mmCIF file of C-alpha atoms in Angstrom:
data_model
loop_
_atom_site.group_PDB
_atom_site.id
_atom_site.type_symbol
_atom_site.label_atom_id
_atom_site.label_comp_id
_atom_site.label_asym_id
_atom_site.label_seq_id
_atom_site.Cartn_x
_atom_site.Cartn_y
_atom_site.Cartn_z
ATOM 1 C CA MET A 1 69.427 -75.816 5.820
ATOM 2 C CA SER A 2 66.839 -73.160 4.985
ATOM 3 C CA GLU A 3 64.749 -74.055 8.063
ATOM 4 C CA LEU A 4 67.698 -73.015 10.263
ATOM 5 C CA MET A 5 68.028 -69.616 8.590
ATOM 6 C CA THR A 6 64.936 -68.216 10.323
ATOM 7 C CA PRO A 7 66.114 -68.903 13.910
ATOM 8 C CA ALA A 8 69.657 -67.803 12.990
ATOM 9 C CA LEU A 9 68.370 -64.461 11.688
ATOM 10 C CA ALA A 10 66.117 -64.149 14.747
ATOM 11 C CA GLY A 11 69.175 -64.744 16.933
ATOM 12 C CA ALA A 12 71.182 -62.132 15.024
ATOM 13 C CA ALA A 13 68.377 -59.603 15.496
ATOM 14 C CA ALA A 14 68.190 -60.463 19.203
ATOM 15 C CA GLY A 15 71.964 -60.125 19.574
ATOM 16 C CA LEU A 16 71.975 -56.713 17.933
ATOM 17 C CA GLY A 17 68.940 -55.690 19.964
ATOM 18 C CA VAL A 18 70.776 -56.224 23.242
ATOM 19 C CA ALA A 19 74.205 -55.017 22.018
ATOM 20 C CA MET A 20 73.457 -51.876 20.007
ATOM 21 C CA PRO A 21 71.921 -49.577 22.663
ATOM 22 C CA MET A 22 74.758 -47.319 23.861
ATOM 23 C CA GLY A 23 74.717 -48.018 27.566
ATOM 24 C CA ALA A 24 77.446 -47.973 30.181
ATOM 25 C CA MET A 25 79.231 -51.043 28.830
ATOM 26 C CA SER A 26 79.456 -49.541 25.350
ATOM 27 C CA VAL A 27 80.953 -46.350 26.776
ATOM 28 C CA LEU A 28 83.479 -48.297 28.851
ATOM 29 C CA LEU A 29 84.406 -50.408 25.844
ATOM 30 C CA LEU A 30 85.014 -47.315 23.716
ATOM 31 C CA GLN A 31 87.179 -45.858 26.474
ATOM 32 C CA GLU A 32 89.162 -49.099 26.675
ATOM 33 C CA ALA A 33 89.679 -49.144 22.911
ATOM 34 C CA MET A 34 91.056 -45.587 22.967
ATOM 35 C CA ARG A 35 93.728 -46.719 25.432
ATOM 36 C CA HIS A 36 94.625 -50.307 24.496
ATOM 37 C CA ARG A 37 93.220 -52.066 21.446
ATOM 38 C CA ARG A 38 94.277 -55.558 22.553
ATOM 39 C CA THR A 39 92.557 -55.303 25.908
ATOM 40 C CA ALA A 40 89.472 -53.804 24.254
ATOM 41 C CA VAL A 41 89.255 -56.775 21.865
ATOM 42 C CA ALA A 42 89.327 -59.111 24.870
ATOM 43 C CA ALA A 43 86.752 -56.979 26.691
ATOM 44 C CA ALA A 44 84.429 -57.021 23.664
ATOM 45 C CA THR A 45 84.739 -60.789 23.502
ATOM 46 C CA GLY A 46 83.802 -60.977 27.189
ATOM 47 C CA ILE A 47 80.651 -58.910 26.644
ATOM 48 C CA ALA A 48 79.610 -61.075 23.691
ATOM 49 C CA ALA A 49 80.326 -64.230 25.711
ATOM 50 C CA VAL A 50 77.912 -63.105 28.427
ATOM 51 C CA ASP A 51 75.250 -62.262 25.849
ATOM 52 C CA LEU A 52 75.675 -65.734 24.397
ATOM 53 C CA GLY A 53 75.622 -67.351 27.834
ATOM 54 C CA TYR A 54 72.431 -65.592 28.877
ATOM 55 C CA ALA A 55 70.837 -66.468 25.546
ATOM 56 C CA ALA A 56 71.757 -70.132 26.078
ATOM 57 C CA LEU A 57 70.320 -70.116 29.603
ATOM 58 C CA ALA A 58 67.175 -68.391 28.441
ATOM 59 C CA THR A 59 66.725 -70.811 25.543
ATOM 60 C CA ALA A 60 66.865 -73.751 27.947
ATOM 61 C CA LEU A 61 65.226 -72.185 31.001
ATOM 62 C CA GLY A 62 63.364 -69.115 29.767
ATOM 63 C CA PRO A 63 60.183 -69.140 31.913
ATOM 64 C CA TRP A 64 61.992 -70.442 35.015
ATOM 65 C CA MET A 65 64.771 -67.840 34.770
ATOM 66 C CA ALA A 66 62.333 -64.973 34.257
ATOM 67 C CA SER A 67 60.370 -65.919 37.383
ATOM 68 C CA HIS A 68 63.510 -66.238 39.539
ATOM 69 C CA VAL A 69 65.383 -63.120 38.368
ATOM 70 C CA ALA A 70 62.378 -60.789 38.506
ATOM 71 C CA PRO A 71 61.897 -60.858 42.343
ATOM 72 C CA VAL A 72 65.471 -59.682 43.000
ATOM 73 C CA GLU A 73 65.852 -57.435 39.969
ATOM 74 C CA ALA A 74 65.794 -54.213 42.021
ATOM 75 C CA TRP A 75 68.641 -55.372 44.288
ATOM 76 C CA VAL A 76 70.707 -56.566 41.327
ATOM 77 C CA ARG A 77 70.151 -53.189 39.656
ATOM 78 C CA LEU A 78 71.301 -51.413 42.826
ATOM 79 C CA THR A 79 74.440 -53.563 43.038
ATOM 80 C CA SER A 80 75.192 -52.868 39.390
ATOM 81 C CA ALA A 81 74.744 -49.135 39.972
ATOM 82 C CA VAL A 82 77.170 -49.110 42.922
ATOM 83 C CA ILE A 83 79.833 -50.928 40.884
ATOM 84 C CA LEU A 84 79.370 -48.610 37.896
ATOM 85 C CA LEU A 85 79.572 -45.535 40.141
ATOM 86 C CA ALA A 86 82.835 -46.830 41.602
ATOM 87 C CA ILE A 87 84.220 -47.362 38.088
ATOM 88 C CA ALA A 88 83.120 -43.880 37.054
ATOM 89 C CA ALA A 89 84.697 -42.294 40.140
ATOM 90 C CA HIS A 90 87.970 -44.131 39.559
ATOM 91 C CA GLY A 91 87.984 -43.175 35.877
ATOM 92 C CA LEU A 92 87.212 -39.509 36.559
ATOM 93 C CA SER A 93 89.933 -39.297 39.201
ATOM 94 C CA GLY A 94 92.509 -40.515 36.683
ATOM 95 C CA ALA A 95 91.255 -38.486 33.716
ATOM 96 C CA ARG A 96 93.818 -35.722 33.755
ATOM 97 C CA PRO A 97 96.500 -34.705 31.261
ATOM 98 C CA LYS A 98 99.814 -36.428 31.821
ATOM 99 C CA PRO A 99 102.854 -34.155 32.169
ATOM 100 C CA ALA A 100 105.336 -34.225 29.345
ATOM 101 C CA VAL A 101 108.214 -36.572 30.064
ATOM 102 C CA PRO A 102 111.610 -35.893 28.454
ATOM 103 C CA PRO A 103 112.918 -38.734 26.338
ATOM 104 C CA VAL A 104 115.118 -41.188 28.186
ATOM 105 C CA PRO A 105 117.946 -42.936 26.375
ATOM 106 C CA PRO A 106 117.365 -46.656 26.004
ATOM 107 C CA VAL A 107 118.985 -48.907 28.565
ATOM 108 C CA PRO A 108 120.829 -51.922 27.176
ATOM 109 C CA ALA A 109 119.050 -55.146 27.940
ATOM 110 C CA VAL A 110 120.782 -57.321 30.507
ATOM 111 C CA PRO A 111 120.552 -61.006 29.682
ATOM 112 C CA ASP A 112 118.995 -63.242 32.303
ATOM 113 C CA PRO A 113 121.735 -65.565 33.578
ATOM 114 C CA GLY A 114 119.161 -68.289 34.042
ATOM 115 C CA GLN A 115 118.010 -68.029 30.435
ATOM 116 C CA ASP A 116 119.730 -69.982 27.693
ATOM 117 C CA ALA A 117 121.075 -67.472 25.183
ATOM 118 C CA GLY A 118 120.182 -69.757 22.334
ATOM 119 C CA THR A 119 116.484 -69.926 23.097
ATOM 120 C CA GLY A 120 115.753 -66.239 22.477
ATOM 121 C CA GLY A 121 113.303 -66.198 25.378
ATOM 122 C CA THR A 122 111.762 -63.017 26.698
ATOM 123 C CA THR A 123 110.702 -62.006 30.164
ATOM 124 C CA ARG A 124 107.024 -61.948 31.014
ATOM 125 C CA THR A 125 105.586 -58.492 31.581
ATOM 126 C CA ALA A 126 102.429 -57.231 33.244
ATOM 127 C CA THR A 127 100.995 -56.114 29.930
ATOM 128 C CA GLY A 128 100.801 -59.744 28.850
ATOM 129 C CA LEU A 129 98.136 -60.283 31.488
ATOM 130 C CA ARG A 130 95.968 -57.304 30.555
ATOM 131 C CA PRO A 131 93.724 -58.946 27.940
ATOM 132 C CA ALA A 132 92.803 -61.806 30.291
ATOM 133 C CA LYS A 133 92.028 -59.359 33.093
ATOM 134 C CA ALA A 134 89.966 -57.204 30.749
ATOM 135 C CA PHE A 135 88.002 -60.243 29.570
ATOM 136 C CA ALA A 136 87.230 -61.293 33.161
ATOM 137 C CA ARG A 137 86.344 -57.754 34.217
ATOM 138 C CA TYR A 138 83.885 -57.164 31.389
ATOM 139 C CA VAL A 139 82.352 -60.608 31.805
ATOM 140 C CA ALA A 140 81.652 -59.773 35.458
ATOM 141 C CA LEU A 141 80.316 -56.287 34.714
ATOM 142 C CA THR A 142 78.019 -57.542 31.959
ATOM 143 C CA ALA A 143 76.826 -60.558 33.932
ATOM 144 C CA ILE A 144 75.500 -58.487 36.841
ATOM 145 C CA ASN A 145 73.066 -56.673 34.553
ATOM 146 C CA PRO A 146 69.668 -58.383 34.921
ATOM 147 C CA THR A 147 68.271 -56.612 31.871
ATOM 148 C CA THR A 148 70.166 -58.890 29.498
ATOM 149 C CA ALA A 149 68.892 -62.024 31.232
ATOM 150 C CA LEU A 150 65.295 -60.811 31.264
ATOM 151 C CA TYR A 151 65.555 -59.657 27.645
ATOM 152 C CA PHE A 152 66.552 -63.090 26.375
ATOM 153 C CA ALA A 153 64.125 -64.836 28.732
ATOM 154 C CA ALA A 154 61.234 -62.821 27.322
ATOM 155 C CA LEU A 155 62.334 -63.464 23.732
ATOM 156 C CA THR A 156 62.816 -67.197 24.114
ATOM 157 C CA THR A 157 59.616 -67.638 26.105
ATOM 158 C CA ALA A 158 57.674 -65.921 23.335
ATOM 159 C CA GLN A 159 59.387 -68.092 20.702
ATOM 160 C CA GLY A 160 59.295 -71.330 22.669
ATOM 161 C CA ALA A 161 57.702 -73.331 19.863
ATOM 162 C CA THR A 162 60.137 -72.063 17.255
ATOM 163 C CA LEU A 163 63.196 -72.820 19.364
ATOM 164 C CA GLY A 164 61.939 -76.129 20.694
ATOM 165 C CA SER A 165 64.216 -78.323 18.598
ATOM 166 C CA GLY A 166 67.943 -78.643 19.189
ATOM 167 C CA PRO A 167 69.112 -77.442 15.745
ATOM 168 C CA SER A 168 66.815 -74.412 15.817
ATOM 169 C CA GLY A 169 67.997 -73.444 19.276
ATOM 170 C CA ALA A 170 71.639 -73.860 18.233
ATOM 171 C CA ALA A 171 71.095 -71.708 15.136
ATOM 172 C CA PHE A 172 69.470 -69.037 17.302
ATOM 173 C CA LEU A 173 72.482 -69.023 19.643
ATOM 174 C CA VAL A 174 74.955 -68.827 16.756
ATOM 175 C CA GLY A 175 73.100 -65.782 15.467
ATOM 176 C CA VAL A 176 73.109 -64.135 18.900
ATOM 177 C CA GLY A 177 76.811 -64.734 19.507
ATOM 178 C CA ALA A 178 77.946 -63.681 16.037
ATOM 179 C CA ALA A 179 75.886 -60.478 15.982
ATOM 180 C CA SER A 180 76.886 -59.402 19.477
ATOM 181 C CA LEU A 181 80.585 -60.120 18.868
ATOM 182 C CA LEU A 182 80.627 -58.272 15.539
ATOM 183 C CA TRP A 183 78.960 -55.219 17.061
ATOM 184 C CA GLN A 184 81.281 -55.092 20.063
ATOM 185 C CA GLN A 185 84.347 -55.456 17.833
ATOM 186 C CA ALA A 186 83.011 -52.656 15.619
ATOM 187 C CA LEU A 187 82.918 -50.419 18.714
ATOM 188 C CA VAL A 188 86.518 -51.410 19.450
ATOM 189 C CA ALA A 189 87.581 -50.440 15.929
ATOM 190 C CA LEU A 190 85.754 -47.107 16.245
ATOM 191 C CA GLY A 191 87.314 -46.324 19.624
ATOM 192 C CA SER A 192 90.785 -47.337 18.464
ATOM 193 C CA LEU A 193 90.510 -45.163 15.353
ATOM 194 C CA ALA A 194 89.272 -42.179 17.350
ATOM 195 C CA GLY A 195 92.003 -42.623 19.942
ATOM 196 C CA ALA A 196 94.713 -42.479 17.306
ATOM 197 C CA ARG A 197 93.384 -39.264 15.742
ATOM 198 C CA ILE A 198 92.630 -36.938 18.664
ATOM 199 C CA SER A 199 94.990 -34.973 20.870
ATOM 200 C CA ALA A 200 95.877 -35.967 24.427
ATOM 201 C CA THR A 201 93.826 -33.090 25.877
ATOM 202 C CA ALA A 202 90.758 -33.959 23.804
ATOM 203 C CA ARG A 203 91.144 -37.595 24.805
ATOM 204 C CA VAL A 204 91.108 -36.634 28.499
ATOM 205 C CA TRP A 205 87.861 -34.741 27.969
ATOM 206 C CA THR A 206 86.320 -37.691 26.158
ATOM 207 C CA PHE A 207 87.230 -39.851 29.156
ATOM 208 C CA ARG A 208 85.589 -37.346 31.489
ATOM 209 C CA LEU A 209 82.470 -37.204 29.356
ATOM 210 C CA GLY A 210 82.347 -40.988 29.001
ATOM 211 C CA TYR A 211 82.735 -41.711 32.699
ATOM 212 C CA GLY A 212 80.221 -38.973 33.450
ATOM 213 C CA LEU A 213 77.743 -40.830 31.253
ATOM 214 C CA VAL A 214 78.565 -44.050 33.102
ATOM 215 C CA ALA A 215 77.774 -42.329 36.411
ATOM 216 C CA ALA A 216 74.507 -40.965 35.023
ATOM 217 C CA TYR A 217 73.587 -44.403 33.712
ATOM 218 C CA ALA A 218 74.329 -45.927 37.121
ATOM 219 C CA VAL A 219 71.881 -43.533 38.780
ATOM 220 C CA LYS A 220 69.310 -44.292 36.093
ATOM 221 C CA ILE A 221 69.405 -48.070 36.537
ATOM 222 C CA ALA A 222 69.379 -47.775 40.351
ATOM 223 C CA LEU A 223 65.973 -46.054 40.326
ATOM 224 C CA PRO A 224 63.472 -46.854 41.625
ATOM 225 C CA LEU A 225 65.235 -48.023 44.774
ATOM 226 C CA PRO A 226 64.167 -51.377 46.260
#
């Protein structure tokens, strides 16, 4: 068991190394957590899933993946930048204080004639789909970042002898996935706590600042142009 501790700790360090830098995804995750905790939890899980997936690919195909991603890295960076700029523009356009709405008296629920009264069923709402959509969205946004793939490819290529056996490679992946997931969920908890304690006006300004940072990060990763 002790021989698996070293690759597991190496995986945890690698997972934190790719997750902890506060880039665009971290900012977006914090913004999501300030609005909806459930969707942010799903989004954080999506980010960690991509980290784990890239680590698994790199463990199996490190040198091959590095050689194939590197030639198109500039174009992938440019695509990522365009998507992030679109997200930032959409977020900034909607970051404005909402007008106060007078309270509306509750409307009595009308039973669905097609629903058996004894089953206690409820109608399906759009909010029930939000976590799944958030998971898919953050998986896609994280997956288009070539830096994560190259990061794990470089690590696993350098540690090829250490991760050569199946158990060692599995322990490395467990460490990566656990560390990345814990860090992303910690960001969710931080964003959720902050969102519950600040005023609506301050929250709007945090959204503006956050999406401004996303736009700046998009320009940064786009340069130099291909």
